[in-house]
Amino acid sequence: MNLTAAEENYLKAIYHLSDGASKSVSTNDIAAEMKTKPASVSDMLRKLGEKGVINYRKYYGVNITPEGKKFALQTIRKHRLWEVFLVEKLNFAWDEVHEVAEELEHIQSPLLIQRLDAFLNYPKFDPHGDPIPDEFGDVKARPRVPISEMEIDQSGQIVAVKDSSAAFLRYMDKVGAYIGARVKILDKVEFDGSVEILVDQKKSIFMSKDVASNILAIQS
């Protein structure tokens, strides 16, 4: 069974909204994620239901099926592998790759993806720190905590960002925060939750609570 690009995009969105197929998703949430009208979502859900990749009952929400989860993870795998390729081999900046990978992820060639994975030496994480599912759909997640939740004097390493929008990634570049950077919490402002961090034992950065909540680190 093959899915259209639009069907893959919907399925991927449902997978993310359901926290990896662990809960039901409302049509309104899907409409907001896909930036479309609930009526359009209902039409697509009917098509996906007929293909057996979701279960949908009106007023009870949408649940992704095991077959649907498999398709969603395949699409996510392709997307993240293409992002690695674009950054490492074509010198794209990490804020430039998402839209291009959105197009490339719909190429239907398992052999191409197998060879791309091998060519890239089987990367485990994409340029934004998100885990890349393997060819069997297994995801090797790692424990991560938002910098906003770390305590003063705690240290860690930035491993991912929750917000992968181009604007946020450009902000990260501007302040000198990047995947792999070592950080230490120097201060937290009680009034607004803003944070002062030390990056690589060199540069002090002040950031808002919202920004700090979108930067994920492994504590050390």
Coordinates of C-alpha atoms in Angstrom, one line a residue:
M1 CA 0.0 0.0 0.0
N2 CA 1.2 3.5 -0.9
L3 CA 0.2 6.7 0.7
T4 CA 0.0 10.1 -1.1
A5 CA 2.3 12.9 0.1
A6 CA -0.7 14.6 1.7
E7 CA -1.7 11.4 3.5
E8 CA 1.9 10.9 4.8
N9 CA 1.9 14.5 6.1
Y10 CA -1.4 14.0 8.0
L11 CA -0.2 10.7 9.4
K12 CA 3.0 12.2 10.6
A13 CA 1.1 15.0 12.3
I14 CA -1.2 12.6 14.0
Y15 CA 1.7 10.6 15.2
H16 CA 3.4 13.6 16.7
L17 CA 0.2 15.0 18.3
S18 CA -0.5 11.6 19.8
D19 CA 2.9 11.5 21.6
G20 CA 4.0 8.5 19.5
A21 CA 0.6 6.8 19.2
S22 CA 0.0 6.8 22.9
K23 CA -3.3 8.9 23.0
S24 CA -6.2 10.0 20.9
V25 CA -6.1 13.2 18.9
S26 CA -9.0 15.6 18.2
T27 CA -9.8 16.8 14.7
N28 CA -9.5 20.4 15.9
D29 CA -5.9 19.7 17.0
I30 CA -5.1 18.1 13.6
A31 CA -6.7 21.1 11.8
A32 CA -4.6 23.5 13.8
E33 CA -1.4 21.5 13.1
M34 CA -2.1 21.3 9.4
K35 CA -3.4 24.8 9.2
T36 CA -6.6 23.8 7.5
K37 CA -10.3 23.6 8.3
P38 CA -11.9 20.8 10.3
A39 CA -14.1 19.8 7.4
S40 CA -10.9 19.2 5.3
V41 CA -9.5 17.1 8.1
S42 CA -12.6 14.9 8.2
D43 CA -12.3 14.1 4.5
M44 CA -8.7 13.1 5.0
L45 CA -9.5 11.0 8.1
R46 CA -12.1 9.1 6.1
K47 CA -9.4 8.2 3.5
L48 CA -6.9 7.2 6.1
G49 CA -9.4 5.1 7.9
E50 CA -10.3 3.3 4.7
K51 CA -6.6 2.5 4.3
G52 CA -6.4 1.1 7.9
V53 CA -3.8 3.5 9.2
I54 CA -6.0 5.2 11.7
N55 CA -9.2 4.5 13.7
Y56 CA -11.6 7.4 13.8
R57 CA -14.9 7.7 15.6
K58 CA -16.7 11.1 15.7
Y59 CA -16.5 12.7 19.1
Y60 CA -13.9 10.1 20.3
G61 CA -10.9 11.4 18.3
V62 CA -8.3 9.7 16.2
N63 CA -6.0 6.8 17.1
I64 CA -3.2 5.7 14.9
T65 CA -3.1 2.0 14.1
P66 CA 0.1 -0.2 14.3
E67 CA 0.3 0.0 10.5
G68 CA -0.2 3.7 10.6
K69 CA 2.6 4.1 13.1
K70 CA 4.9 2.1 10.9
F71 CA 4.2 4.5 7.9
A72 CA 4.6 7.6 10.1
L73 CA 8.0 6.4 11.4
Q74 CA 9.2 5.7 7.9
T75 CA 8.3 9.2 6.8
I76 CA 10.0 10.7 9.9
R77 CA 13.1 8.5 9.3
K78 CA 13.4 9.7 5.7
H79 CA 12.8 13.4 6.7
R80 CA 15.6 13.3 9.4
L81 CA 18.1 11.4 7.2
W82 CA 17.6 14.0 4.5
E83 CA 18.2 16.7 7.0
V84 CA 21.5 15.1 8.0
F85 CA 22.5 14.8 4.3
L86 CA 21.6 18.4 3.6
V87 CA 23.7 19.7 6.5
E88 CA 26.6 17.4 6.4
K89 CA 27.1 16.9 2.6
L90 CA 25.5 20.0 1.0
N91 CA 26.4 22.5 3.7
F92 CA 22.9 23.7 4.4
A93 CA 22.4 25.6 7.6
W94 CA 20.3 23.8 10.2
D95 CA 17.5 26.4 9.8
E96 CA 17.4 25.8 6.0
V97 CA 16.7 22.1 5.8
H98 CA 13.2 21.5 7.0
E99 CA 11.3 22.7 4.0
V100 CA 13.6 20.8 1.6
A101 CA 13.4 17.6 3.7
E102 CA 9.6 18.0 3.6
E103 CA 9.7 17.4 -0.2
L104 CA 12.4 14.7 -0.1
E105 CA 10.7 12.6 2.6
H106 CA 8.0 11.5 0.1
I107 CA 10.4 9.8 -2.3
Q108 CA 9.2 6.1 -2.4
S109 CA 12.4 4.2 -2.6
P110 CA 13.4 2.0 0.3
L111 CA 16.7 1.1 -1.4
L112 CA 17.6 4.8 -1.7
I113 CA 17.0 5.4 2.0
Q114 CA 19.0 2.3 3.0
R115 CA 21.9 3.6 0.9
L116 CA 21.5 7.1 2.2
D117 CA 21.6 5.8 5.8
A118 CA 24.8 3.8 5.0
F119 CA 26.4 6.8 3.2
L120 CA 25.8 8.9 6.2
N121 CA 27.3 6.2 8.5
Y122 CA 24.0 5.4 10.2
P123 CA 23.3 8.6 12.1
K124 CA 21.3 8.4 15.3
F125 CA 20.1 12.0 15.5
D126 CA 19.2 14.7 13.0
P127 CA 20.8 18.2 13.0
H128 CA 18.2 19.4 15.6
G129 CA 18.9 16.6 18.0
D130 CA 15.8 14.5 17.2
P131 CA 16.3 10.7 17.1
I132 CA 16.2 9.0 13.7
P133 CA 14.1 5.8 13.7
D134 CA 16.0 2.8 12.3
E135 CA 14.7 0.8 9.3
F136 CA 12.6 -1.3 11.7
G137 CA 11.0 1.8 13.3
D138 CA 12.9 1.6 16.6
V139 CA 13.7 5.0 18.1
K140 CA 16.6 5.4 20.4
A141 CA 15.5 8.3 22.6
R142 CA 17.7 9.8 25.3
P143 CA 16.7 11.5 28.6
R144 CA 16.5 15.2 28.1
V145 CA 15.4 18.1 30.2
P146 CA 14.6 21.7 29.2
I147 CA 17.2 24.2 30.4
S148 CA 14.5 26.1 32.1
E149 CA 14.0 23.2 34.5
M150 CA 17.7 22.9 35.5
E151 CA 18.8 24.3 38.8
I152 CA 21.5 27.0 39.4
D153 CA 25.0 25.4 39.2
Q154 CA 23.7 22.4 37.3
S155 CA 25.6 21.6 34.1
G156 CA 24.7 19.7 31.0
Q157 CA 25.1 19.4 27.2
I158 CA 22.6 20.8 24.7
V159 CA 21.3 17.8 22.6
A160 CA 18.1 19.0 20.9
V161 CA 15.6 21.8 20.4
K162 CA 11.9 21.6 20.8
D163 CA 11.3 24.5 18.4
S164 CA 12.9 23.8 15.1
S165 CA 11.5 26.8 13.3
A166 CA 13.9 28.8 11.2
A167 CA 13.5 31.9 13.4
F168 CA 14.4 30.0 16.6
L169 CA 17.4 28.2 15.0
R170 CA 18.7 31.6 13.7
Y171 CA 18.3 32.9 17.3
M172 CA 20.4 30.0 18.5
D173 CA 23.1 30.7 16.0
K174 CA 23.1 34.4 16.9
V175 CA 23.6 33.8 20.7
G176 CA 26.1 31.0 20.1
A177 CA 24.1 28.1 21.5
Y178 CA 24.3 24.9 19.5
I179 CA 23.8 21.1 19.6
G180 CA 26.7 19.7 21.6
A181 CA 27.5 22.9 23.6
R182 CA 28.3 22.5 27.2
V183 CA 26.1 24.7 29.5
K184 CA 26.0 25.7 33.1
I185 CA 23.1 27.5 34.8
L186 CA 24.5 30.6 36.4
D187 CA 21.3 32.3 37.5
K188 CA 17.5 32.1 37.3
V189 CA 15.3 35.1 37.7
E190 CA 12.3 34.4 40.0
F191 CA 10.2 37.2 38.5
D192 CA 9.9 35.9 34.9
G193 CA 11.8 32.6 34.9
S194 CA 14.6 34.0 32.6
V195 CA 17.9 32.2 32.8
E196 CA 21.6 33.1 32.6
I197 CA 23.7 30.3 31.2
L198 CA 27.4 29.8 30.6
V199 CA 28.2 28.2 27.2
D200 CA 31.4 26.1 26.8
Q201 CA 32.9 27.8 29.9
K202 CA 33.4 31.0 27.8
K203 CA 30.2 32.9 27.0
S204 CA 27.4 34.1 29.3
I205 CA 24.0 34.3 27.7
F206 CA 20.7 35.6 29.1
M207 CA 17.6 34.0 27.7
S208 CA 13.8 34.1 28.4
K209 CA 12.0 31.3 30.0
D210 CA 10.3 30.6 26.7
V211 CA 13.6 30.2 24.9
A212 CA 15.1 28.1 27.7
S213 CA 12.1 25.8 27.6
N214 CA 12.8 25.0 24.0
I215 CA 16.4 24.0 24.5
L216 CA 16.9 20.4 25.7
A217 CA 20.0 19.2 27.5
I218 CA 21.4 16.0 29.1
Q219 CA 22.4 16.8 32.7
S220 CA 25.9 15.9 33.9

